[in-house]
Short mmCIF file of C-alpha atoms and ligand atoms in Angstrom, two decimals:
data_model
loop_
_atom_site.label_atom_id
_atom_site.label_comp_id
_atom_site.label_asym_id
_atom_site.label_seq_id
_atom_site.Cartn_x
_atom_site.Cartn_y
_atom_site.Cartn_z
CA UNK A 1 -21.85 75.74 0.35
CA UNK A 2 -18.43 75.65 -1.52
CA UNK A 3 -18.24 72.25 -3.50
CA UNK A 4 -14.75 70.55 -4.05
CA UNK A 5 -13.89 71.13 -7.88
CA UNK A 6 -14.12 67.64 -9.51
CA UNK A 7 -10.13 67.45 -10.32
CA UNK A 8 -9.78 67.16 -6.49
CA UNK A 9 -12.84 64.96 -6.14
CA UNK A 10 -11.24 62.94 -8.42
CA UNK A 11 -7.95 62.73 -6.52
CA UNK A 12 -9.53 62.47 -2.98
CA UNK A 13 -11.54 59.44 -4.51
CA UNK A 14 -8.22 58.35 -6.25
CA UNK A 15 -6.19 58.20 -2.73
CA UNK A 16 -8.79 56.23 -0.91
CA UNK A 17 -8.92 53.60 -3.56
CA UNK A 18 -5.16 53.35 -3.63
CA UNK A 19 -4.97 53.40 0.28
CA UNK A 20 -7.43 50.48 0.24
CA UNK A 21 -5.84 48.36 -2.20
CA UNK A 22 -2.48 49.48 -0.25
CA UNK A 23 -4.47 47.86 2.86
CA UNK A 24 -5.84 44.87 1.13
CA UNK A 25 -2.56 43.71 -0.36
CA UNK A 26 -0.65 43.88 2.82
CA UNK A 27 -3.39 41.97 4.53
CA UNK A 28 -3.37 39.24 1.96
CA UNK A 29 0.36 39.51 2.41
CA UNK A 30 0.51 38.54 5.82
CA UNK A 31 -2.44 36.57 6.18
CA UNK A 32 -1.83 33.99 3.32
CA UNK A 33 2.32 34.57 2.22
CA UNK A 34 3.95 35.33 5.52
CA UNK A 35 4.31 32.27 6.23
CA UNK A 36 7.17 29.72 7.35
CA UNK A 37 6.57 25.91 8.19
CA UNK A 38 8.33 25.19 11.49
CA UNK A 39 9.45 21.81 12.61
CA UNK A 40 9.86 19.88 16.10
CA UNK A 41 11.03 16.52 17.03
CA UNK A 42 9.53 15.07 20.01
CA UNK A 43 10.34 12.26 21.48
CA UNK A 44 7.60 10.37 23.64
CA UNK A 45 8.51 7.26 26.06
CA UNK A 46 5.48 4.87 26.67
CA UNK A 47 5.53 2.40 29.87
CA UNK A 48 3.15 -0.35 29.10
CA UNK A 49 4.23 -1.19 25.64
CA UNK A 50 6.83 -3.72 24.68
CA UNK A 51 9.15 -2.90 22.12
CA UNK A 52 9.16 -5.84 19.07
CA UNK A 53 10.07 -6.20 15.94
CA UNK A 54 6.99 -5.28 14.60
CA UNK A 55 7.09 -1.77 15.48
CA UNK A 56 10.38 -1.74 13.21
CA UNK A 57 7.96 -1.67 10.23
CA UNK A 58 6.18 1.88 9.69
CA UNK A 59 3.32 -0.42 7.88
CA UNK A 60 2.67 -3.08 10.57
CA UNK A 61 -0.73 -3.04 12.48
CA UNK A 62 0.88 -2.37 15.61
CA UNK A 63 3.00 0.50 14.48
CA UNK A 64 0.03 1.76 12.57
CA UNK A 65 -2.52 1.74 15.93
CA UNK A 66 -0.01 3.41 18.46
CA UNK A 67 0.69 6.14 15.83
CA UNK A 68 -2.94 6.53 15.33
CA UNK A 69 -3.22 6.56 19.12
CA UNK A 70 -0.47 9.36 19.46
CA UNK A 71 -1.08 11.34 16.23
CA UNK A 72 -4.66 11.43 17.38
CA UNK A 73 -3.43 12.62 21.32
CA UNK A 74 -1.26 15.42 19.87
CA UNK A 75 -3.48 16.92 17.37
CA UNK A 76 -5.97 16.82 20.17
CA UNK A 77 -3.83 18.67 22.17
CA UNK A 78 -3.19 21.40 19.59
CA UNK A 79 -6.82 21.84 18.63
CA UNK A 80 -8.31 22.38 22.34
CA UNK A 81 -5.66 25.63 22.05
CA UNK A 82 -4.76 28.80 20.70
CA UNK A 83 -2.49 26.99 18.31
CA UNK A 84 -5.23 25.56 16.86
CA UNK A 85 -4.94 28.08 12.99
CA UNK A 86 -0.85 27.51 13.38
CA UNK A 87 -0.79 23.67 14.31
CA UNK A 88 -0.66 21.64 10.38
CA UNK A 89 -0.29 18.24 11.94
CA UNK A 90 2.15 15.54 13.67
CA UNK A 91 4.06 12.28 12.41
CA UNK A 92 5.46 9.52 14.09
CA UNK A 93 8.43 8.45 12.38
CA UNK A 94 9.93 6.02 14.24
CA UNK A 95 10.01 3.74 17.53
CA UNK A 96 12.86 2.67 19.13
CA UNK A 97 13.13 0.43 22.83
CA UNK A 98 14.53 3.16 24.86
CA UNK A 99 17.38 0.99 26.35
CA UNK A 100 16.02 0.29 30.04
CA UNK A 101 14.31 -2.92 31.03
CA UNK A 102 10.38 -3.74 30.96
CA UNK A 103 7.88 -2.58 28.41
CA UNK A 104 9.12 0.54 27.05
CA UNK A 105 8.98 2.32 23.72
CA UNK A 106 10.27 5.27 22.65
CA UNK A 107 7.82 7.58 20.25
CA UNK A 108 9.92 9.86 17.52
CA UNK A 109 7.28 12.79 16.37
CA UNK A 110 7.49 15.32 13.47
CA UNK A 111 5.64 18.12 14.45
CA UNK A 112 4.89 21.02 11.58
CA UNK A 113 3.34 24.57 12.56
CA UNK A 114 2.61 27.48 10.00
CA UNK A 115 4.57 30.52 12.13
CA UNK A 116 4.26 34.04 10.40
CA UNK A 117 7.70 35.88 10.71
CA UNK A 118 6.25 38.63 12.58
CA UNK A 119 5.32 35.60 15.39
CA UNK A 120 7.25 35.67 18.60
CA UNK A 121 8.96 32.40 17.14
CA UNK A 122 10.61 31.92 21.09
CA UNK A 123 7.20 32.35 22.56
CA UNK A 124 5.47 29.73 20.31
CA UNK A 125 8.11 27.17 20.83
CA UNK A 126 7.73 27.33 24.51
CA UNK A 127 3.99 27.22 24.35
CA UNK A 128 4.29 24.38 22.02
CA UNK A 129 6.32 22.32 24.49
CA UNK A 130 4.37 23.46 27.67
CA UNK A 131 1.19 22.15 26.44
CA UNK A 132 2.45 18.89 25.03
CA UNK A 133 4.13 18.18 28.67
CA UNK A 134 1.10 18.79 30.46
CA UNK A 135 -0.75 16.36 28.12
CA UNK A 136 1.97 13.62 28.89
CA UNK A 137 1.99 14.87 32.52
CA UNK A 138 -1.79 14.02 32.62
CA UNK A 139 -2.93 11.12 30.65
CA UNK A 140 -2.70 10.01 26.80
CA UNK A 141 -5.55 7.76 27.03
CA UNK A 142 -4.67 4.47 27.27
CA UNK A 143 -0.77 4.99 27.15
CA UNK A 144 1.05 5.44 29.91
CA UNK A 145 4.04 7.69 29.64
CA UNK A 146 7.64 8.64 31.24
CA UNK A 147 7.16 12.48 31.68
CA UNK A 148 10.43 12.62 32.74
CA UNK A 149 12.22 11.62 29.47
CA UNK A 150 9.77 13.55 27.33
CA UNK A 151 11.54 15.92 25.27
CA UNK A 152 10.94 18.50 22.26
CA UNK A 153 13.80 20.43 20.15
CA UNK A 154 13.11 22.62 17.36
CA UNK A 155 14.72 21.36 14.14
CA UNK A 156 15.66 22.70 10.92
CA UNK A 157 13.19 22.78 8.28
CA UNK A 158 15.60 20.96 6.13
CA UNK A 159 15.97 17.89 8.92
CA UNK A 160 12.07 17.91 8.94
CA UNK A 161 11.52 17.60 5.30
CA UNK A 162 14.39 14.98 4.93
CA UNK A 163 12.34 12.93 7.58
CA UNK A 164 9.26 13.04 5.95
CA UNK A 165 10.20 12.54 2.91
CA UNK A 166 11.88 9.31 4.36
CA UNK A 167 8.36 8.36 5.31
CA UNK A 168 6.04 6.03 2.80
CA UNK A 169 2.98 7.43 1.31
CA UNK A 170 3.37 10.59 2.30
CA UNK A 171 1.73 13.46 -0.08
CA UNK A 172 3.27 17.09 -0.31
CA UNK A 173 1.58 18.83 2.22
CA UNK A 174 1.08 22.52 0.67
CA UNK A 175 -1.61 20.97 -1.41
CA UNK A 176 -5.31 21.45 -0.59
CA UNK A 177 -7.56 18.51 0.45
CA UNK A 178 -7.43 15.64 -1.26
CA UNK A 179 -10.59 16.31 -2.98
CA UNK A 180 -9.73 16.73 -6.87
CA UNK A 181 -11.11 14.37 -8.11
CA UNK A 182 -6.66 9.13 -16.30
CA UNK A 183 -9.96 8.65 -18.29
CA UNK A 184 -12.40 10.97 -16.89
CA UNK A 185 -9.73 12.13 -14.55
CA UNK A 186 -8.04 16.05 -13.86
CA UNK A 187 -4.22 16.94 -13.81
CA UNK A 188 -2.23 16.47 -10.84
CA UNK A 189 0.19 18.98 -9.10
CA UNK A 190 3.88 18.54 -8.34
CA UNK A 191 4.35 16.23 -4.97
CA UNK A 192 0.80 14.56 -5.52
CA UNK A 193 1.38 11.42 -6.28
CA UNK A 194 5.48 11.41 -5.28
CA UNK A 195 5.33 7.40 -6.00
CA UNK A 196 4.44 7.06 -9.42
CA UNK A 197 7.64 6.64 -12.07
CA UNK A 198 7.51 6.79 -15.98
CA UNK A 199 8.95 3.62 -17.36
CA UNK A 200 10.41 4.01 -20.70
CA UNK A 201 11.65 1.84 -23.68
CA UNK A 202 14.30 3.33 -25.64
CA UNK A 203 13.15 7.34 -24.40
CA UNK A 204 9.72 6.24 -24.95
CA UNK A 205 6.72 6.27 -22.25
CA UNK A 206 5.42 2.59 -22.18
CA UNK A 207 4.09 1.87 -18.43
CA UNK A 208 3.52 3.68 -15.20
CA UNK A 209 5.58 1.94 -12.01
CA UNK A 210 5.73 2.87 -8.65
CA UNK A 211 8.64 3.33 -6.00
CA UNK A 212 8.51 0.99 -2.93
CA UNK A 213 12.27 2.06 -1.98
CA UNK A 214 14.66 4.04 -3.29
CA UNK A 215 15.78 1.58 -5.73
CA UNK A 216 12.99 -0.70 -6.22
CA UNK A 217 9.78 0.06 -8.66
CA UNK A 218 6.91 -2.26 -8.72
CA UNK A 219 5.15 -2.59 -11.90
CA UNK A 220 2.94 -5.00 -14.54
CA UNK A 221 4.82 -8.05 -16.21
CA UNK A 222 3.15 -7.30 -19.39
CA UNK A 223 5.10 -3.64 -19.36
CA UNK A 224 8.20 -5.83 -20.63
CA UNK A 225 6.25 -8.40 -23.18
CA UNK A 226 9.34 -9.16 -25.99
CA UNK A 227 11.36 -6.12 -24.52
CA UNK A 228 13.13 -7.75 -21.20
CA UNK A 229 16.79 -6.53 -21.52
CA UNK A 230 17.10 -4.02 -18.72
CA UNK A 231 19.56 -2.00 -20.95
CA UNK A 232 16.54 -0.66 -23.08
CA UNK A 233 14.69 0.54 -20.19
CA UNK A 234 14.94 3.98 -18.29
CA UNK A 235 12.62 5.12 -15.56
CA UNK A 236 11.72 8.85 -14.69
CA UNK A 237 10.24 10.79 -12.38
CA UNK A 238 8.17 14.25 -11.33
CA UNK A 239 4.62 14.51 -12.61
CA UNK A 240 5.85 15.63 -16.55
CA UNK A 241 7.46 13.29 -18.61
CA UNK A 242 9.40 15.90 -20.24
CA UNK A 243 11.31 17.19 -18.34
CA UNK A 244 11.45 14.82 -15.99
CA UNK A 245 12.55 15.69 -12.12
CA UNK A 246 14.78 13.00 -12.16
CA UNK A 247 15.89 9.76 -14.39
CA UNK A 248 17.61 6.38 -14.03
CA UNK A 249 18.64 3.49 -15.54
CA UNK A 250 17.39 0.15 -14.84
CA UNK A 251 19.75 -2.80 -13.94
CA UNK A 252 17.23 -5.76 -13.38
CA UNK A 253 13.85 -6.53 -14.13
CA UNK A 254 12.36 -9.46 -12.09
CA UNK A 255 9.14 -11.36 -13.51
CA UNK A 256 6.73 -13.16 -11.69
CA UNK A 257 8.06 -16.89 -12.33
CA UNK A 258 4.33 -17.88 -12.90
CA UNK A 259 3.82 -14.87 -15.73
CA UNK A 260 3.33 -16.72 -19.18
CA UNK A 261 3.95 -14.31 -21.73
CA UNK A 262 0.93 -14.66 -23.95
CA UNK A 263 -1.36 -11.27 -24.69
CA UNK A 264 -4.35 -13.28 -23.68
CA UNK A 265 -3.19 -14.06 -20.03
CA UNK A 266 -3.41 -11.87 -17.20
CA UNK A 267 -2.37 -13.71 -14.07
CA UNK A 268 0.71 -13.06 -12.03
CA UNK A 269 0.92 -9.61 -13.95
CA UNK A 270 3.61 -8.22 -11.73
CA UNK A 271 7.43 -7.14 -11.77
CA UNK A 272 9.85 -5.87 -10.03
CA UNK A 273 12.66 -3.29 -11.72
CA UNK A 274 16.15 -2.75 -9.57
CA UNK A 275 17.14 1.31 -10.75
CA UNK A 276 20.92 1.41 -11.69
CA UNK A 277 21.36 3.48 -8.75
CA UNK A 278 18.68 4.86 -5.88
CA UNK A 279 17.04 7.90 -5.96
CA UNK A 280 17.36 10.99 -3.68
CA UNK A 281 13.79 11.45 -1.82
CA UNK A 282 12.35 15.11 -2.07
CA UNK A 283 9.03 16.52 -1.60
CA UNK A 284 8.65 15.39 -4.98
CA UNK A 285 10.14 11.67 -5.33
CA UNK A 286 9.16 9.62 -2.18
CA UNK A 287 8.24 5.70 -1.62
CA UNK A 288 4.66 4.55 -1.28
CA UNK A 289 3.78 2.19 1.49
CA UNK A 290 3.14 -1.71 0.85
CA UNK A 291 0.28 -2.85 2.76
CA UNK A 292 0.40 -6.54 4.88
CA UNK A 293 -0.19 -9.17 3.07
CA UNK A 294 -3.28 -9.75 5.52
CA UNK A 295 -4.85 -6.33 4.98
CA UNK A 296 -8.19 -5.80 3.40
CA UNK A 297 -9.15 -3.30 1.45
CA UNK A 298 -13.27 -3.28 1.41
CA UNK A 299 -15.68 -3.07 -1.37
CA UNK A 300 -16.35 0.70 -2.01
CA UNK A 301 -12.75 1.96 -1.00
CA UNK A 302 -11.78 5.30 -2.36
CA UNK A 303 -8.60 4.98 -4.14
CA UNK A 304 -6.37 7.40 -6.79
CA UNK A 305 -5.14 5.62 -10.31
CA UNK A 306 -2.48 7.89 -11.58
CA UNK A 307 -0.70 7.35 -15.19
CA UNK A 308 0.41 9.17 -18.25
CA UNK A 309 -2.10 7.15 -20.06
CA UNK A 310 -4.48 7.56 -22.65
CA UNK A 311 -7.96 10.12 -22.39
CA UNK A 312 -9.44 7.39 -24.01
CA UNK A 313 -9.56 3.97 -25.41
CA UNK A 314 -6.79 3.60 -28.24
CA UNK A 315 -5.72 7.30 -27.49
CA UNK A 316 -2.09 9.40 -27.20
CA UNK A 317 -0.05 8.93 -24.03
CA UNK A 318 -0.19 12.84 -21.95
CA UNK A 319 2.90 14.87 -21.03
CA UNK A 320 1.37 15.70 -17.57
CA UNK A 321 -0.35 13.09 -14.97
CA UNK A 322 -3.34 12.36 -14.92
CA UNK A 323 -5.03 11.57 -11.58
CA UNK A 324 -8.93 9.66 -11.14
CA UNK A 325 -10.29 8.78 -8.39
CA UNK A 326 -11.91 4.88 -8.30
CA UNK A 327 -13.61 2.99 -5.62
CA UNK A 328 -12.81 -1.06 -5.20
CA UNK A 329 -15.74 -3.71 -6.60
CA UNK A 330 -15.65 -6.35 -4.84
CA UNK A 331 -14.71 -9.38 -6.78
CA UNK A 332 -18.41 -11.35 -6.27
CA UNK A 333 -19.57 -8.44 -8.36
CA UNK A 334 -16.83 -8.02 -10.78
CA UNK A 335 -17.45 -11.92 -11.59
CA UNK A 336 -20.88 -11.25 -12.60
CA UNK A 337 -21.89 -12.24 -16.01
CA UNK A 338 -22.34 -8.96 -17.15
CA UNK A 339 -18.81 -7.69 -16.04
CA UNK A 340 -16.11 -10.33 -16.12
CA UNK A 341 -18.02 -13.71 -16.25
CA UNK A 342 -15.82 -15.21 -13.72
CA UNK A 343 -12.44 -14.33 -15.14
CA UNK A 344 -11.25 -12.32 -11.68
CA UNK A 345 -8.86 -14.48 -9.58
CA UNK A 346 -7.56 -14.14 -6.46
CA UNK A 347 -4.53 -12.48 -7.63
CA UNK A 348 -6.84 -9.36 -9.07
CA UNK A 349 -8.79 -6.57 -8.45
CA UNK A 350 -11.41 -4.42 -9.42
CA UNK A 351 -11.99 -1.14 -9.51
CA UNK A 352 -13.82 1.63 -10.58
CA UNK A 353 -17.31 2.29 -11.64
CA UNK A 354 -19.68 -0.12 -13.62
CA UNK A 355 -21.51 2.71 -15.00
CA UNK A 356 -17.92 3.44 -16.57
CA UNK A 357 -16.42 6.76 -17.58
CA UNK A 358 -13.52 6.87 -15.17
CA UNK A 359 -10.79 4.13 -15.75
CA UNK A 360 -7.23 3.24 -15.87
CA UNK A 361 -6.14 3.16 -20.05
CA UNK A 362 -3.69 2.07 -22.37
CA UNK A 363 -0.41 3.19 -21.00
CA UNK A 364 -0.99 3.41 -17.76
CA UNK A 365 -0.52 -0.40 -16.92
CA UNK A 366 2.15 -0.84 -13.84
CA UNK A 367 0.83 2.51 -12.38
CA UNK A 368 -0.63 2.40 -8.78
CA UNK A 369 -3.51 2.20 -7.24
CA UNK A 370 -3.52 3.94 -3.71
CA UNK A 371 -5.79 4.20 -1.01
CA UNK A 372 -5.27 6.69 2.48
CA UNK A 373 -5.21 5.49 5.85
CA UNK A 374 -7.05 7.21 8.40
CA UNK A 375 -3.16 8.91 9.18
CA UNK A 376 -3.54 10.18 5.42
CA UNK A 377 -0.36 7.59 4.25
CA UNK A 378 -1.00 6.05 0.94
CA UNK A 379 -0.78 2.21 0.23
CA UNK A 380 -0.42 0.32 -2.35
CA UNK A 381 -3.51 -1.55 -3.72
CA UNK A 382 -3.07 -2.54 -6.91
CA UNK A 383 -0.86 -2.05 -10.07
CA UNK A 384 -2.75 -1.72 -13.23
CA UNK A 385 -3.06 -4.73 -15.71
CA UNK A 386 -5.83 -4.87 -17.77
CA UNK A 387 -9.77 -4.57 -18.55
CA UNK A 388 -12.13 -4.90 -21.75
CA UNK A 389 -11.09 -1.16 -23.31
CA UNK A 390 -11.77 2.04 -21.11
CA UNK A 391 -14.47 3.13 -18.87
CA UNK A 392 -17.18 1.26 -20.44
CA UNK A 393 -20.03 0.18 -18.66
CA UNK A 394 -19.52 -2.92 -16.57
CA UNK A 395 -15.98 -2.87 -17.59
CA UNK A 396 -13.93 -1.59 -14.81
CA UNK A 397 -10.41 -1.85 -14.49
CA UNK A 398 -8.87 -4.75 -13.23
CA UNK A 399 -5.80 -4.29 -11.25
CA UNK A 400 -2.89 -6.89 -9.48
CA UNK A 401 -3.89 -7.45 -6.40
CA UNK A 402 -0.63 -6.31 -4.36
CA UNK A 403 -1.50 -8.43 -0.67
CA UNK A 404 -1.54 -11.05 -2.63
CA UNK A 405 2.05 -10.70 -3.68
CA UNK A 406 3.14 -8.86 -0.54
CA UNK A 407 5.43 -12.23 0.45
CA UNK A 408 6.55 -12.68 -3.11
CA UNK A 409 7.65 -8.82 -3.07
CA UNK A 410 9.47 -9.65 -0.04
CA UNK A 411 11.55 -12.83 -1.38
CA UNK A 412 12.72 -10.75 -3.76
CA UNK A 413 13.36 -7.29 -2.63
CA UNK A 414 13.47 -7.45 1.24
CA UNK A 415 11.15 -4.61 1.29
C1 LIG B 1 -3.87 -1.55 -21.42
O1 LIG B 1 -4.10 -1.97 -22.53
C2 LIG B 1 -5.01 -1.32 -20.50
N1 LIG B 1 -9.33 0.00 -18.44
C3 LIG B 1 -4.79 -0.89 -19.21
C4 LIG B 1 -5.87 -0.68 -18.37
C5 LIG B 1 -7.13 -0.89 -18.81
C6 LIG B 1 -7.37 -1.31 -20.09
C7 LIG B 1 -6.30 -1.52 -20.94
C8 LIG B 1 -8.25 -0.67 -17.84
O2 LIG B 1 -2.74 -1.32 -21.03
#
């Protein structure tokens, strides 16, 4: 038997491995890259609910349980299919009364899909709106709906985004799961935390803040101890500090009445700071949502504390945000002896661990502290004020508690 000389061995073998790689990229092309995000409004109209003003407010309970309710219903819907891999998830943005007599609300939804361009894009969106009218034809659990007003349009990505971004506490959604886990804390990627602003004295990083509308920042009073002219402040915005995504002036910086300026006082640690003019909302700058003054977070709670703050107790200020995740203490045990010997009011709260090692630090005081809802929307729990140094043991951070101040926020904001 005639063996192949080794040159064309050589080549033969070289061929297949290019041919393979040739294969492998193309299916990592289309598998992963080919990929577009498509949007869809749809608009649901439920019989047995009565429209009211609470369902004007994305953040009130009863707004929150119907979107649950539909959100849930929708994704369902998807799931049970074959658009199951394509279907990312749904939104309700609004509810309006649709205009008729009796108890009827109208449902506005955000659908997203991942479509690859070699989909049948026609073929999809029909499919997408056939199985959402047989779901509405059939039941949605408890609602009751008008099959005969439901409707579904596909919009441009551009309308999409703009809604969303509209939205409170909404994260960028080409991240991964919020698993990543400030002191003892990792870096976070553009769009993470789209809330949190840089407030700065003369150029100068001095506090975290966090957007509650497009021109209002909530932060700590201490931020602006001796420094209260507005005309010294800017605030910025994007997850670096230099260069920042965006940056404003300030034109009015409201202190709680009840703050007394003394270093050794932390009650009523909370501001408010008006920006010059408002901000555009992107996938990168959005508003996070203010919880009810009568909401409760529980002992436990997962939440994110986000700042440009220091690594570690009487450390430099970062360039790039630092993210950490903390779980609430519940102020009984924060009042202990051991931790804060009874110096926790109602106005405060704890959080973190009281074995230490992840904490809030020195310049990240005014940042947030946020906490998911079951939709995945991010509230406000807490705005950070103070604690005995960083991540010690049974030294947590102690943070403003916002419900407490929800009512005050609204005297003075209308948010
Ligand atoms: C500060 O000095 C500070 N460990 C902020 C937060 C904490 C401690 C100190 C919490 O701004």
């Amino acid at each position: 038997m005639k063996l192949l000389e080794p040159w064309k061995l050589a080549l033969i073998a070289l061929g297949i491995v290019l041919f393979m790689a040739l294969v492998i990229g193309l299916l990592v092309y289309f598998l992963l890259f080919d990929k577009e995000i498509y949007f869809y409004n749809a608009a649901f109209t439920f019989t047995n609910i009565p429209y009211g003003p609470d369902l004007e407010k994305q953040t009130s309970k009863q707004f929150r349980d119907l979107s649950t309710g539909i959100e849930t219903l929708v994704t369902r819907t998807f799931r049970d299919s074959s658009l199951d891999k394509k279907y990312i998830r749904s939104h309700v943005v609004k509810m309006r009364p649709d205009g008729s007599n009796g108890p009827r609300v109208v449902a506005e939804v955000v659908l997203m899909f991942h479509f690859a361009s070699r989909d049948n894009i026609a073929a999809l969106s029909e499919r997408v709106k056939s199985l959402l009218f047989r779901q509405v034809q059939t039941t949605m659990g408890y609602l009751a709906t008008d099959p005969s007003t439901f409707t579904l349009s596909e919009t441009k990505k551009e309308n999409g985004e703009h809604m969303l971004n509209n939205c409170c506490g909404m994260r960028t959604s080409k991240l991964p799961a919020y698993t990543d886990r400030v002191t003892g804390g990792t870096s976070a990627q553009d769009g993470a935390w789209p809330w949190q602003a840089s407030l700065q004295l003369r150029g100068s990083h001095r506090c975290g803040a966090t957007l509650i509308s497009n021109t209002w920042l909530v932060t700590a009073a201490h931020c602006f101890r001796g420094q209260r002219d507005p005309s010294q402040w800017t605030a910025s915005f994007g997850t670096v500090i230099q260069p920042p995504k965006s940056l404003r002036y300030i034109h009015n910086i409201i202190i709680h009445e009840q703050y007394a300026d003394n270093p050794s006082n932390h009650n009523n640690d909370i501001a408010l700071v008006q920006l010059s003019s408002p901000v555009e909302f992107t996938s990168e700058i959005r508003k996070v949502c203010l919880p009810e003054a009568s909401q409760v977070f529980p002992h436990n709670t997962s939440c994110f504390v986000t700042g440009w703050g220091a690594l570690e107790d009487n450390g430099e200020c970062v360039n790039n945000l630092q993210q950490a995740e903390v779980r609430i203490i519940k102020t009984d045990i924060c009042n202990r002896e051991e931790v804060y010997n009874g110096v926790i009011t109602p106005g405060m709260v704890c959080a973190g661990y009281l074995e230490g090692k992840v904490d809030a630090c020195q310049g990240d005081s005014g940042g947030p502290l946020v906490t998911a809802d079951t939709r995945q929307m991010w509230y406000l729990v807490g705005i950070v004020s103070w604690g005995d140094e960083c991540a010690k043991k049974n030294k947590p951070g102690v943070y403003t508690r916002v419900t407490y101040y929800r009512d005050w926020i609204a005297t003075k904001t209308g948010i």
